[in-house]
Every structure is written in structure tokens, then in C-alpha cells.
Amino acid sequence: MTEMQKMGQRAKKASQVLATAGKTKKVALFAIADALVNNKAKIIAQNNIDLKNGEENGLTQSLLDRLRLTDERIEGMAQGVRKVAEFDDPIGSVISGRVAENGMEIKKVRVPMGVIGIIFEARPNVTSDAAALCLMAGSAVILRGGKEAINSNTAIADVMREAIASVGLPEDCVQLVKDTTRQSSVELMGLSDYLDVLIPRGGAGLIKAVVENSRVPVIETGVGNCHAYIDKDADIDMAVNIVFNGKTQRPSVCNALETVLVHKDIAEKALPVLKAALDEKNVELHGCESVKAILGDCVIPAEEYDWANEYLDYKLALKVVDSLDDAIEHIRKYSTGHSEVIITNNYEAQRQFTAQVDSAAVYVNASTRFTDGGEFGMGAEIGISTQKLHARGPMGLAELTSMKFIITGDGQIR
Amino acid sequence: MTEMQKMGQRAKKASQVLATAGKTKKVALFAIADALVNNKAKIIAQNNIDLKNGEENGLTQSLLDRLRLTDERIEGMAQGVRKVAEFDDPIGSVISGRVAENGMEIKKVRVPMGVIGIIFEARPNVTSDAAALCLMAGSAVILRGGKEAINSNTAIADVMREAIASVGLPEDCVQLVKDTTRQSSVELMGLSDYLDVLIPRGGAGLIKAVVENSRVPVIETGVGNCHAYIDKDADIDMAVNIVFNGKTQRPSVCNALETVLVHKDIAEKALPVLKAALDEKNVELHGCESVKAILGDCVIPAEEYDWANEYLDYKLALKVVDSLDDAIEHIRKYSTGHSEVIITNNYEAQRQFTAQVDSAAVYVNASTRFTDGGEFGMGAEIGISTQKLHARGPMGLAELTSMKFIITGDGQIR
């Protein structure tokens, strides 16, 4: 039995206790939050080792910043854990129920997933965020973070495990994979005897690798090549507001806008206003020939790459389309199925767009930046699912659970 | 582009039409049902070729029987398709909805999965069953049946495609893979650019192969190593009825009982009554030492194989356990997570059993044979999911769909 299999076995054992732990889960989460705060110095000391290694290994300033833990950031992590503890426990809630003709009562109830694996990249705060959500959802978790943050993650996981044990739950409810070589990811992806689901959190490359190689069921999260379509019947000011917000409020996130499609009948009026707004933030424009004809030489000619990829930066792809059908066709071809918006005052156009665009979140006249667990009323979220199985869109606590049927009778046979 | 990729592309194209086809789906299903009946002779002629090949290739009588189509069986298939057409259309129904504080309306609605792949074994009736369910759920389907039934399946698929085209929907809503070599299964399992989900229907070997090798998300169906636990506080007559029904009413199906665990305090009374009942059907008993001590030499000593496998036959594994905890431990070790039952009149025992046994269907005092889409009020079913993601237990039309969020606003930004 490999080390990873042993971890899987311990996680499964712990998950059986956690499945019926009820409100002790909340007690554990509050203990974790306090422990994180009380152990700030220890965590920061370990984080400093990661930062020093990172500098020596030439990590960019932006990566170093994501890696850095401060008193304030650790307080924030603790606050995040407390917030999760305040949610309603999803476990045991009855999803649906009926009495069969023969008198059997058939209930469908929410139960824990069991053991959840999470593979993530640099940010050490994911360690406490993800663990708290899994724990509240009644599942044991095996975390496998990036090597850049291994010392920070280990310190955080140790603090959490101690806190969990202090309230009488198995410390193996939370485990961190210490081996950060590629091999450990591969082993985790093959751990189908113990893991019920594997969730990758990170960039497109990580997600693709997990989806393609995992034998454990995967929930695909996050990549968002999001589109706005400005219809011929759009209110131009509203359109500009929504695009400006979607592109510039926080360009590095998955629900940020990446491409804007503009109906030809409104392009000459809308594009200059849009450009003026985006100029405030020095957004680099990549456009088709028609866009270039209207806006001039400031527009960089768009290539296949511009339509197909997330910039996650102050850059925007712009295209003039002949019709709503063409806009939908473009979205079908290039969208990653995350979030898309139509800006229009035309009733038929919004009906067609919402019916035919097949993405996790389809908007009419509102910013794609709202695709978020908090905004959708789920409290926290573990990620945004862009696949169609199990969960689609923001995944909160409920989406981290499974269900089972409980059937009670008095001797019914078939 | 391979032939399989072309099929995938055609299916995706067809699925986009089907997604908004509304009631035309029902018209198509009635047309399919009529066409199956009207083309009985043609289908039976092709079926005769399969039967002849099967005889030459030494198929068992039982397999030949499953393969055989008669006028009556084709009428039955048509009737099954009509039944699906009479269900409510799941597409577009609102799963949940709310108004956010900023006034945006957020709805979660049911949408089609897109393209569903189904890999199945010998029985040709699966071709029409599965296609009808997928079509009604708004998804295009790619069917890959066994080589034994290829001529029958081709005839059935051709009849269905013609009927679909006759009502104005794309015939590629239903496609059959003509190549029945192993290679075509492998290609289908790698078709992640076009397939949204792959559902294997068949024996344990097929399901395992698909789960382990598919890059497309899989819904695991069917294998049922089902347990009954006769508690010390059981009504013995009820227990015997439930076990007799679970074991003998239809031993070849996945919700049939395979192992019975008996509490030691009731074993001496219960086992002889149980044996007397099972003797009526000549059920072969495989038991532990304690069972053998009570029932005598008719009991074949049980080995690891007996606990770990489905017999799907008139055979039953029997074990005396010391406690409810031991019963739950045994079930955790050997169950495939399908259906388990406790027979008891003890309130605490049923609470513990239903909370701690982690299977798709957990029964108290009723036969496991009820784990079935029809019995659970879902109408038809495509299979019984034994995994925890997306769907668990019987999968009806709703479980063949996905969802998306539709958000309507009047210019909200973040």
C-alpha cells in the first residue's frame, strides 16, 4: 500500500465519523478559526521560508504577493472559516419525498460526498477555505497544494488538524499531501478506491491535466472565456457600463469579460463610447477588421488566439457581428461555458439568447462579474463549475454533497 | 478528423436544435413508436441474421433469448417509447429562483445535457429505450451496442432516424456506432470535445472498463451487491418475506439480494425459517461457520468471493454477525453502494442503519427490489447510479439533464 493509499484509507475512516458529526462540525470550524489566529506567528515563520525559496527560484512579484501571508490575511482566513461555520448544515436535509402507493415512504436526503480531493496552486489561503467547506459539507478532504507554498500549507494544515482533534473529531478529516512532485498528483488522480471526487482549483493548464488524467470523477472549475453581446437594440450607456465593469473591475478572475461582440447596426455608435470608457483603464483592444475601421489604428488585429483565450488582463477582444445568430454561433465556438451576457431591450432577442447560449450563467443586462457563490446566495463557494454533470455554475456547500434514498416500510415486497 | 469525431460533431449540431425543440420531441417519439411497429418485419429480418450468427458463434440459449426480437417484443419497445413521450418535458423547468438585493432575478433552470453516449451490451431493446429517454431529455445520443446485436440495432436505429427526420428534427439526434470493435469504444471514451456524459449499461466488466478508461465524465450504473441485515429485533416472518422476495423474485437484476447478515441473538430462530422458504426455489446457501453450525451441511462454506460478488443467481451468502455495528462494517467493506435493507422493529437500530449505511438506497423493512425508476415515481429509468456525483439511485429524465443559471437585470454592475 502506497503512502497515498494510506492517506485515502485514513480519510475514508475519518469521513465515516464526520458523516454523522452534526453540529460538532461547527464547533470544529470555530476551533480552527481561533487556532489560525493563535498560531499566526508560527504560520508566518513557515510562510517566510516559502517566500525566501520563491525569491531564490525567481517567482514573479505577483506570485510572491499571492503567496505572502500577513497577520491581516490570516485573520481573513479565520474569518472565512467562521463564515462557513455559520451556514446551515446541508447534511440530512430532505431534497424530496413521497409516499408510494404501497405505503412505503421514499425520501431523498442530502448526504456527504465522502472523501474530496482538491488539487490547487499557489495561494495558501485555499488550504483553510477549501478544508472548511469540505468539513462543513461532512466530507474528509485530501489537499494537494503547490510546492511554492508547501511550508505555509503544512503549517496551516497542522494547525487545523490539531484544532479538529481538540473537539473530538478525527484529525484525518483534513490531510495535506506533503510530496509536491508530479508523482503525487498522478497518484491522487488514481485514488478511485478512496476518493469520491477530485476538484482542481487553478489555471487552465492544471484543470486540463486533471480532467484528462483523473480516474476519480472530476468537477471541472473555473476557466472563463466570457462574452458580452451588444445587441442592435441595446441601451448604449448600459452596455458600456456592463462591459467596463466586466472587463476592468477585476480582470484576473474567471467571470471577467474577455470578448465583446457588437451588432453591426449599433457598432458605429457604440464602439467609440466603449473605447472612451475603456481608455480610462488603458485596456488594450484586439479587434476584427470592422472594429479597426471604426476605431482606427489603436486596435490590434485580432487573431484566433484572441477569440479562444482568457486574457485575465486589461485586454479585450472586439468583434462586429451581422446578427444575433452570428453572435450565438461565435459564443458556441469559443466560449468555455462560464458566463455570457446580452445587452438588449428586445424581448425576442433576450429569449433567444438565454435559450440558445449554453453556459453555466447566461445574463441579460447585468455584469458577468456576478457569477459567484456569494452573489448567488450560496454563501461561500469552492469554485465555478463549467461542466454539465453534478453542478454547474457557483458551487456552494450543497454542491459539495451527494444524496441517497431512504425508504421506510412495514414489510413491503414486490 | 476520425469517423467518431464526425459523429460527435453531427451529434452536437443536432443537440443544438433538439435543445429548444419543445413539444416536437413528443411528436418525434410517437412517430418512432409507430415506425417501430410498421417496420417489424424489416427489424425481425435483421434480428434473424444476428441470431444465426449468434448460434454459429456459440452464444448461450439465455443470451440468444435476450437477443431475440419478436412481434410482441417490438410492440413492447414501441409501447416503452410512447410511455416516455407521455412524461412531462423536464427542459426549462425552474429548479430554484430568487431575487438578489440589487434586483437581479436569478433562476436555475433545467437544460439538456447536450450529447449523451451510451455503451451497452446484448439486448437490442436498449437501443430504443435509451434513445427515447435521451431524446425526451433534449439530448442527442450516440449509441454503441454489442457486436452480437449489430444488425438488429442498425435496423432499429435506422427506423428511429427516419421517424425523427419525418417530423422535422435532425436525424442525427440518434446515431449508432456501426464499428463494434474494441477500438470504437476507446474512441467514444475519448470523445470529450463532443460528449457531455457517457453511461455504460451492462455487466460489471463493461462498467469497470468504462469508468477506468473514459476521459468523458461517466455515470456509473448498476452493479448491486445488495445486503439485508436481520436485526435481533426483527419480525422473523417479515424478514423471511423480504429476503425471499429480494433473492428470488428476479435474481438476475442489480437490486436482487446477494448477502444476508443475521444478528447472533436471532440467528437460531430465523435461519431455519429462512432456509425453509428459500428451499422452495432451491437457493444455494453459502455461509459462515456459525450459519453452518445452525443449518448443517447443506451450507457451502463462504469464501471471500461470496461476500464480494453479485451471484445474480439462486445463490445467497449468509453470515451471523455479533452486532449492528458489525453488520454495518461488513456492508461498508463489501457493498457496491446500491441497495441495503435492515429488518427491525427497533427505533434506534433503524436510525443508525439509515444514517451510517452509505448506499444509493437504504431500506427499513421493505424489499431492495423496489430500487427502480418506476417504483420511485420517476417513470422510466436509464439505469441505477451507484456513484455519488450528479445522480445516485434510479436515474429518470431529470437525471439525464443539466442546469444553467439565467440572470435578468436592468443594468446591474458589481
XYZ file of C-alpha atoms in Angstrom, chain B:
414
model
C -10.975 14.041 -38.209
C -11.955 10.449 -37.393
C -15.308 8.912 -38.217
C -16.151 9.023 -34.489
C -15.275 12.707 -34.237
C -17.516 13.382 -37.208
C -20.326 11.563 -35.408
C -19.634 13.700 -32.355
C -19.773 16.862 -34.416
C -23.059 15.848 -36.036
C -24.500 14.955 -32.622
C -23.520 18.333 -31.197
C -25.126 20.116 -34.133
C -28.307 18.072 -33.727
C -28.341 18.661 -29.984
C -28.483 22.416 -30.520
C -31.716 22.017 -32.464
C -33.106 19.489 -30.014
C -32.369 21.756 -27.039
C -35.203 24.076 -27.995
C -37.431 21.571 -29.809
C -40.117 21.648 -27.097
C -43.139 19.528 -27.824
C -41.787 18.394 -31.209
C -39.810 15.864 -29.153
C -43.064 14.160 -28.196
C -44.235 14.180 -31.799
C -40.959 12.526 -32.750
C -41.347 9.849 -30.079
C -44.845 8.916 -31.230
C -43.543 8.782 -34.802
C -40.743 6.480 -33.634
C -43.181 4.186 -31.864
C -45.377 3.919 -34.949
C -42.362 3.374 -37.178
C -41.058 0.541 -34.991
C -44.404 -1.239 -35.302
C -44.686 -0.565 -39.029
C -41.187 -1.899 -39.649
C -41.428 -5.030 -37.533
C -40.748 -7.336 -40.462
C -37.612 -5.469 -41.513
C -36.276 -5.387 -37.937
C -37.006 -9.062 -37.346
C -35.267 -9.983 -40.618
C -32.105 -8.245 -39.411
C -32.529 -9.775 -35.960
C -32.599 -13.208 -37.586
C -29.155 -12.538 -39.031
C -27.857 -11.721 -35.533
C -29.493 -14.854 -34.131
C -27.975 -17.025 -36.851
C -24.529 -15.506 -36.266
C -25.018 -15.928 -32.537
C -25.828 -19.624 -32.898
C -22.798 -20.125 -35.109
C -20.645 -18.312 -32.584
C -21.933 -20.478 -29.776
C -23.928 -17.918 -27.766
C -25.752 -19.492 -24.831
C -29.507 -20.018 -25.055
C -30.003 -17.345 -22.427
C -28.020 -14.798 -24.446
C -29.838 -15.802 -27.617
C -33.104 -15.285 -25.807
C -32.099 -11.786 -24.737
C -31.112 -11.050 -28.304
C -34.315 -12.361 -29.903
C -36.925 -9.884 -31.135
C -40.499 -10.963 -31.745
C -43.593 -9.083 -32.886
C -44.559 -8.849 -29.251
C -41.190 -7.549 -28.104
C -41.154 -4.870 -30.787
C -44.681 -3.836 -29.758
C -43.280 -3.639 -26.224
C -40.428 -1.415 -27.375
C -42.890 0.893 -29.145
C -45.038 0.986 -26.028
C -41.974 1.928 -23.978
C -41.239 4.822 -26.330
C -44.858 6.026 -26.101
C -44.650 5.919 -22.322
C -41.590 8.201 -22.382
C -43.455 10.599 -24.697
C -46.175 10.944 -22.104
C -43.860 12.285 -19.395
C -43.635 15.980 -18.643
C -40.836 17.650 -20.559
C -38.093 18.261 -17.978
C -36.423 21.016 -20.034
C -36.953 24.597 -18.949
C -38.435 23.792 -15.588
C -37.254 26.155 -12.872
C -35.324 24.320 -10.164
C -34.980 27.337 -7.917
C -35.038 31.100 -8.146
C -34.582 34.265 -6.150
C -34.284 37.990 -6.475
C -30.930 39.391 -5.374
C -30.755 42.513 -3.243
C -29.733 44.566 -6.266
C -32.904 43.494 -8.082
C -31.419 40.889 -10.452
C -33.590 37.815 -10.880
C -31.548 34.618 -10.620
C -33.192 31.429 -11.876
C -31.709 27.951 -12.038
C -33.376 26.076 -14.901
C -33.147 22.579 -16.283
C -31.359 22.347 -19.650
C -30.297 19.405 -21.784
C -27.028 17.647 -21.129
C -26.114 18.066 -24.802
C -24.709 14.835 -26.211
C -25.001 11.577 -24.285
C -23.017 8.444 -25.112
C -24.342 5.038 -24.150
C -22.294 1.863 -24.304
C -24.402 -1.253 -23.856
C -24.356 -4.977 -24.289
C -26.563 -7.529 -25.979
C -30.229 -6.537 -25.645
C -31.422 -4.627 -28.737
C -34.397 -3.084 -26.917
C -31.906 -0.793 -25.136
C -31.450 0.960 -28.486
C -34.977 2.337 -28.495
C -35.314 2.689 -24.699
C -32.179 4.719 -24.233
C -32.648 6.795 -27.367
C -36.205 7.704 -26.366
C -35.140 8.841 -22.898
C -32.222 10.911 -24.209
C -34.392 12.499 -26.883
C -37.111 13.418 -24.391
C -34.398 14.850 -22.121
C -33.367 17.078 -25.047
C -30.009 15.449 -25.738
C -28.606 13.853 -28.837
C -27.366 10.323 -28.247
C -24.567 8.198 -29.647
C -25.290 4.524 -29.058
C -22.644 1.867 -29.095
C -24.150 -1.593 -28.689
C -22.579 -5.034 -28.689
C -21.488 -6.775 -31.855
C -23.949 -9.639 -31.250
C -26.873 -7.309 -31.952
C -25.354 -5.045 -34.577
C -27.791 -5.906 -37.375
C -30.832 -5.561 -35.117
C -29.531 -2.324 -33.614
C -28.778 -0.880 -37.040
C -32.287 -1.655 -38.249
C -33.845 -0.128 -35.116
C -31.651 2.976 -35.278
C -32.405 3.473 -38.993
C -36.140 3.257 -38.323
C -35.821 5.776 -35.480
C -33.716 8.195 -37.519
C -36.195 8.153 -40.375
C -39.061 8.808 -37.982
C -37.180 11.702 -36.352
C -36.454 13.268 -39.737
C -40.099 12.849 -40.737
C -41.187 15.309 -38.041
C -38.545 17.856 -38.987
C -35.874 17.174 -36.350
C -32.287 16.252 -37.297
C -31.892 12.512 -37.763
C -28.522 12.801 -36.001
C -30.359 13.162 -32.707
C -29.872 9.385 -32.669
C -26.722 7.780 -34.055
C -25.469 4.237 -33.783
C -21.780 3.354 -33.920
C -21.504 0.713 -36.643
C -17.980 -0.333 -35.766
C -18.284 -2.785 -32.860
C -14.584 -3.437 -32.368
C -12.928 -2.513 -29.105
C -11.376 0.440 -30.905
C -14.736 2.183 -31.284
C -15.364 2.006 -27.519
C -11.962 3.501 -26.879
C -12.649 6.320 -29.335
C -16.024 7.012 -27.762
C -14.439 7.200 -24.300
C -12.008 9.800 -25.623
C -14.618 11.965 -27.352
C -14.550 14.659 -24.671
C -14.852 17.510 -27.166
C -18.331 16.372 -28.137
C -19.751 14.060 -25.461
C -21.057 15.567 -22.236
C -21.530 12.274 -20.440
C -21.038 8.574 -21.051
C -23.297 5.958 -19.486
C -22.303 2.289 -19.579
C -25.184 -0.189 -19.332
C -24.230 -3.767 -18.804
C -22.222 -6.118 -16.630
C -19.590 -5.298 -14.035
C -16.736 -5.796 -16.517
C -18.081 -3.301 -19.026
C -18.800 -0.707 -16.350
C -15.350 -1.047 -14.800
C -13.651 -0.682 -18.174
C -15.573 2.487 -18.969
C -15.033 4.050 -15.535
C -11.309 3.398 -15.698
C -10.686 4.467 -19.253
C -13.120 7.223 -20.114
C -11.962 10.811 -20.430
C -15.609 11.803 -20.790
C -17.472 12.147 -17.458
C -19.139 8.821 -16.658
C -22.211 7.918 -14.701
C -21.545 4.530 -13.182
C -24.586 2.298 -13.144
C -25.785 -0.890 -11.920
C -23.568 -3.289 -10.069
C -25.509 -4.279 -6.970
C -24.035 -6.440 -4.237
C -27.095 -5.843 -2.052
C -27.365 -6.770 1.635
C -30.170 -7.482 4.071
C -29.471 -7.256 7.799
C -31.876 -9.132 10.054
C -31.640 -7.315 13.369
C -32.159 -9.001 16.737
C -35.429 -7.072 16.972
C -36.704 -8.162 13.568
C -40.096 -9.694 12.899
C -38.917 -13.029 11.553
C -41.810 -13.553 9.152
C -41.297 -10.102 7.695
C -37.562 -10.716 7.392
C -38.106 -14.006 5.600
C -40.609 -12.407 3.208
C -38.265 -9.563 2.369
C -35.255 -11.826 1.857
C -37.262 -14.340 -0.182
C -38.594 -11.550 -2.371
C -35.192 -9.870 -2.697
C -33.436 -13.088 -3.631
C -35.916 -14.991 -5.738
C -38.372 -12.643 -7.427
C -35.832 -11.868 -10.153
C -32.326 -12.966 -9.231
C -30.616 -11.630 -12.369
C -31.173 -7.934 -11.657
C -28.998 -5.452 -9.799
C -31.401 -4.812 -6.928
C -31.652 -8.511 -6.030
C -30.247 -9.541 -2.630
C -26.874 -11.224 -2.544
C -25.925 -11.411 1.140
C -27.966 -11.709 4.332
C -26.439 -10.764 7.685
C -28.224 -12.138 10.744
C -27.786 -10.915 14.323
C -26.486 -13.722 16.532
C -29.356 -13.366 19.039
C -31.960 -14.187 16.403
C -29.945 -16.492 14.134
C -31.046 -19.798 15.649
C -34.700 -18.910 15.258
C -34.534 -17.032 11.975
C -32.164 -19.119 9.880
C -34.196 -22.354 9.771
C -37.371 -20.465 8.769
C -35.410 -18.580 6.120
C -33.902 -21.792 4.790
C -37.302 -23.459 4.556
C -38.589 -20.574 2.444
C -35.523 -20.422 0.180
C -35.634 -24.189 -0.330
C -38.817 -23.701 -2.346
C -36.641 -22.101 -5.023
C -33.626 -24.315 -4.384
C -31.493 -21.368 -3.372
C -27.900 -22.466 -2.794
C -26.642 -21.215 0.558
C -23.069 -20.107 1.178
C -22.498 -19.392 4.858
C -20.021 -18.645 7.596
C -19.144 -21.230 10.280
C -21.991 -20.115 12.557
C -24.552 -20.466 9.792
C -23.229 -23.913 9.025
C -23.470 -24.816 12.714
C -27.167 -23.920 12.718
C -28.278 -25.107 9.285
C -25.938 -28.035 8.831
C -24.117 -29.491 5.862
C -26.395 -28.055 3.199
C -24.426 -24.852 3.682
C -21.400 -24.370 1.441
C -18.582 -22.616 3.332
C -18.493 -18.992 2.220
C -15.261 -17.551 0.966
C -14.118 -14.025 0.212
C -15.651 -14.395 -3.267
C -19.097 -14.930 -1.787
C -19.033 -11.701 0.190
C -17.520 -9.626 -2.573
C -19.559 -10.575 -5.629
C -23.018 -10.485 -7.144
C -24.327 -14.012 -7.774
C -27.228 -12.814 -9.973
C -28.499 -16.351 -9.461
C -30.365 -18.573 -6.995
C -27.474 -18.385 -4.557
C -27.211 -16.460 -1.297
C -24.380 -15.635 1.094
C -25.304 -15.829 4.780
C -23.385 -14.558 7.773
C -24.073 -14.365 11.504
C -22.904 -11.042 12.982
C -22.387 -10.046 16.613
C -23.992 -6.634 16.398
C -25.487 -3.926 14.229
C -22.039 -2.290 14.174
C -20.551 -5.463 12.725
C -23.284 -5.613 10.095
C -22.596 -2.021 9.066
C -18.859 -2.742 8.996
C -19.423 -5.751 6.708
C -21.633 -3.695 4.393
C -19.069 -0.882 4.257
C -16.435 -3.375 3.245
C -18.314 -5.311 0.577
C -21.248 -3.255 -0.651
C -21.208 -1.724 -4.117
C -23.364 1.098 -2.781
C -26.574 0.045 -4.495
C -29.324 -1.084 -2.057
C -29.291 -2.432 1.504
C -32.065 -3.186 3.971
C -32.401 -3.552 7.717
C -35.296 -5.578 9.075
C -36.024 -4.406 12.598
C -38.674 -3.026 14.900
C -36.034 -1.199 16.920
C -36.158 2.564 16.508
C -32.517 3.229 17.351
C -31.299 0.413 15.100
C -33.105 1.790 12.038
C -31.813 5.279 12.782
C -28.234 4.076 12.977
C -28.539 1.878 9.892
C -30.054 4.578 7.676
C -27.535 7.168 8.894
C -24.411 5.042 8.615
C -25.009 2.847 5.588
C -23.829 4.836 2.599
C -25.650 3.341 -0.370
C -27.878 4.802 -3.069
C -30.975 3.251 -1.448
C -31.189 2.326 2.224
C -34.327 0.464 3.275
C -36.090 -0.258 6.520
C -38.497 -3.191 6.404
C -39.038 -3.263 2.639
C -37.578 -5.205 -0.272
C -34.488 -3.920 -2.086
C -36.273 -4.937 -5.274
C -38.026 -1.555 -5.185
C -34.890 0.342 -6.254
C -36.237 1.183 -9.667
C -37.219 4.342 -11.520
C -40.800 3.225 -11.975
C -41.242 2.270 -8.318
C -39.653 5.546 -7.173
C -42.088 7.554 -9.271
C -39.673 8.665 -11.987
C -41.441 6.859 -14.785
C -38.751 5.213 -16.841
C -35.114 4.979 -15.890
C -31.871 4.796 -17.801
C -30.162 2.893 -15.014
C -29.318 2.940 -11.307
C -26.388 5.186 -10.445
C -24.070 3.804 -7.787
C -21.752 6.795 -7.788
C -22.093 9.915 -5.713
C -21.715 12.606 -8.319
C -24.681 14.058 -10.247
C -27.192 11.282 -9.735
C -27.474 8.479 -7.211
C -30.042 5.716 -7.352
C -32.555 5.375 -10.182
C -31.952 7.900 -12.956
C -35.025 9.179 -14.717
C -35.433 12.002 -17.208
C -34.422 14.733 -14.760
C -31.150 12.942 -14.015
C -30.358 12.981 -17.746
C -30.408 16.769 -17.768
C -28.109 19.549 -16.626
C -28.982 23.057 -15.421
C -27.933 26.594 -16.005
C -28.432 29.943 -14.330
C -30.371 32.645 -16.140
C -29.913 36.092 -14.643
C -32.010 39.022 -15.787
C -31.384 42.592 -14.725
C -31.613 46.208 -15.784
C -28.000 47.230 -15.864
C -26.634 45.876 -12.574
C -22.869 46.015 -12.187
C -20.623 44.944 -9.372
